[in-house]
Short mmCIF file of C-alpha atoms in Angstrom, two decimals:
data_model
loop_
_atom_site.label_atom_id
_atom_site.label_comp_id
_atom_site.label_asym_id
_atom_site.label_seq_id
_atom_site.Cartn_x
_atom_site.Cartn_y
_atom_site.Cartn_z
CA UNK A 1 22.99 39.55 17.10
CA UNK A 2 23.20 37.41 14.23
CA UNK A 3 21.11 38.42 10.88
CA UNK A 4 19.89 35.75 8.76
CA UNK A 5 18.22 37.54 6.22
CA UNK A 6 14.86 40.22 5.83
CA UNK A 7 11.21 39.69 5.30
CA UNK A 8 9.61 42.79 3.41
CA UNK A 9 5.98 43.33 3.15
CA UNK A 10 4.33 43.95 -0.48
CA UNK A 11 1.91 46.92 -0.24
CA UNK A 12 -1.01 46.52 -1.98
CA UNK A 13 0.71 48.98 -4.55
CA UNK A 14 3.59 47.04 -5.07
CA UNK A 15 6.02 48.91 -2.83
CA UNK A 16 7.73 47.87 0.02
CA UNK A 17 6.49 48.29 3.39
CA UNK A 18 7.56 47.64 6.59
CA UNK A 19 10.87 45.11 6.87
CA UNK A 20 11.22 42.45 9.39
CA UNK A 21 14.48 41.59 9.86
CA UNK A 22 15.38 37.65 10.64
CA UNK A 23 17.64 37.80 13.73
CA UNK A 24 16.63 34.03 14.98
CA UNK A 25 16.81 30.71 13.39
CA UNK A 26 13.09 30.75 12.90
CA UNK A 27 10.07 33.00 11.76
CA UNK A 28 6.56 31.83 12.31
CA UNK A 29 3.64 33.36 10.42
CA UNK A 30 0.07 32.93 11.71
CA UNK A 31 -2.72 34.31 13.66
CA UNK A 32 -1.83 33.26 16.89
CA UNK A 33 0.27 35.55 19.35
CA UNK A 34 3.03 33.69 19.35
CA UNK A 35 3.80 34.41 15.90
CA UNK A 36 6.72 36.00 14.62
CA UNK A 37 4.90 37.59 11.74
CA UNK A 38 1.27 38.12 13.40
CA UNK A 39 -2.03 38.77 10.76
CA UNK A 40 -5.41 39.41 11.54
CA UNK A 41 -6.75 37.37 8.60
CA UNK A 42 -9.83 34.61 9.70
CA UNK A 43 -8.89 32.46 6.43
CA UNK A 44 -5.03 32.68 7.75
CA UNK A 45 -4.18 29.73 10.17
CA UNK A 46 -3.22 29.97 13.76
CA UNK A 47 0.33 28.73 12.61
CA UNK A 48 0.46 29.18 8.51
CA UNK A 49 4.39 28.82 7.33
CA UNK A 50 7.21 28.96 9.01
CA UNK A 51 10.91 29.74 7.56
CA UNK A 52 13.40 27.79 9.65
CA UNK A 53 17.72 28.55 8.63
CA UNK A 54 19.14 25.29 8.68
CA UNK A 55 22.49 24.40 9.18
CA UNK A 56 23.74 25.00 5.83
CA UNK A 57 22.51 29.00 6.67
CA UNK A 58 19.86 28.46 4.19
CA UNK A 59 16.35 29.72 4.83
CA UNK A 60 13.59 26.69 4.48
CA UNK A 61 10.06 27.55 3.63
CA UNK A 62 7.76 25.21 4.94
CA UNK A 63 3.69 25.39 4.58
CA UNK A 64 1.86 24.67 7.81
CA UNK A 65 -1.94 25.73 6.41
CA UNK A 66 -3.91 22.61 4.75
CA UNK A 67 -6.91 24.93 4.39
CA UNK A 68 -5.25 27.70 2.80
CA UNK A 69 -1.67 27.04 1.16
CA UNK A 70 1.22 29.35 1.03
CA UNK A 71 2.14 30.37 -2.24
CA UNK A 72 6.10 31.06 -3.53
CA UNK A 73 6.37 33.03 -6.58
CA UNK A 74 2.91 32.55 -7.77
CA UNK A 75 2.80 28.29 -7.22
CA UNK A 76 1.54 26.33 -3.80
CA UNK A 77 3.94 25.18 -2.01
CA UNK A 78 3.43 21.43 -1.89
CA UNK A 79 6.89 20.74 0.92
CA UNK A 80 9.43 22.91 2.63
CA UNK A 81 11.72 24.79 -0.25
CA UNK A 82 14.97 26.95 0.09
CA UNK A 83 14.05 30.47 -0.55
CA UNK A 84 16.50 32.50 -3.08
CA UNK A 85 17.04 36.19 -2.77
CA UNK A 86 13.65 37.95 -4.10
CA UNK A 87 11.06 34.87 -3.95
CA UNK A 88 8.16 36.17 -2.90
CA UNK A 89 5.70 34.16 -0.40
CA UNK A 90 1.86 34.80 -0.60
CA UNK A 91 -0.65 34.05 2.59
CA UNK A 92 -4.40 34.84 1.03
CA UNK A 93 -3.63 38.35 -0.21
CA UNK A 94 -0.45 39.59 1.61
CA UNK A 95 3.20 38.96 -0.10
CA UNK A 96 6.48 39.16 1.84
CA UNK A 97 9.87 39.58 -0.11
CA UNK A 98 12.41 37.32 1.19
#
């Protein structure tokens, strides 16, 4: 099974939590069931971002939320941006370490 990279959950603290790793060409964050990356947030969207490895085996961030933006290192995401080793995505109040 092919590994394209992790997702790591920011604790509250600052430590790392639990680690998702990226085994499929896409990773969908949202409330919905479907989602990759599920949370039980009313202000997040039923599909909020969605990191997509293109063929270059780079990972694309992409925003899905008009209501609520993604952020990426602190800044809204405004279209769909490679992610670098440590960026760190925000959805409301929960960070993931790419």
């Amino acid at each position: 099974m092919p590994r394209y990279g992790k997702i790591v959950v920011i604790r509250r603290n600052g430590s790392d939590g639990i680690v998702f790793p990226l085994t499929s060409t896409s990773c969908l964050f949202g409330r919905k069931t479907e989602c990759d990356i599920r949370m039980r947030l009313p202000w997040v969207s039923n599909e909020h971002c969605r990191i997509d490895i293109n063929e270059n085996k780079e990972a694309i961030l992409t925003n899905l939320s008009a209501a609520n933006p993604t952020k990426l290192n602190g800044l809204c995401l405004e279209q769909p941006l490679a992610l670098r080793h440590g960026d760190v995505l925000t959805i409301i109040d929960r960070s993931f370490r790419w």
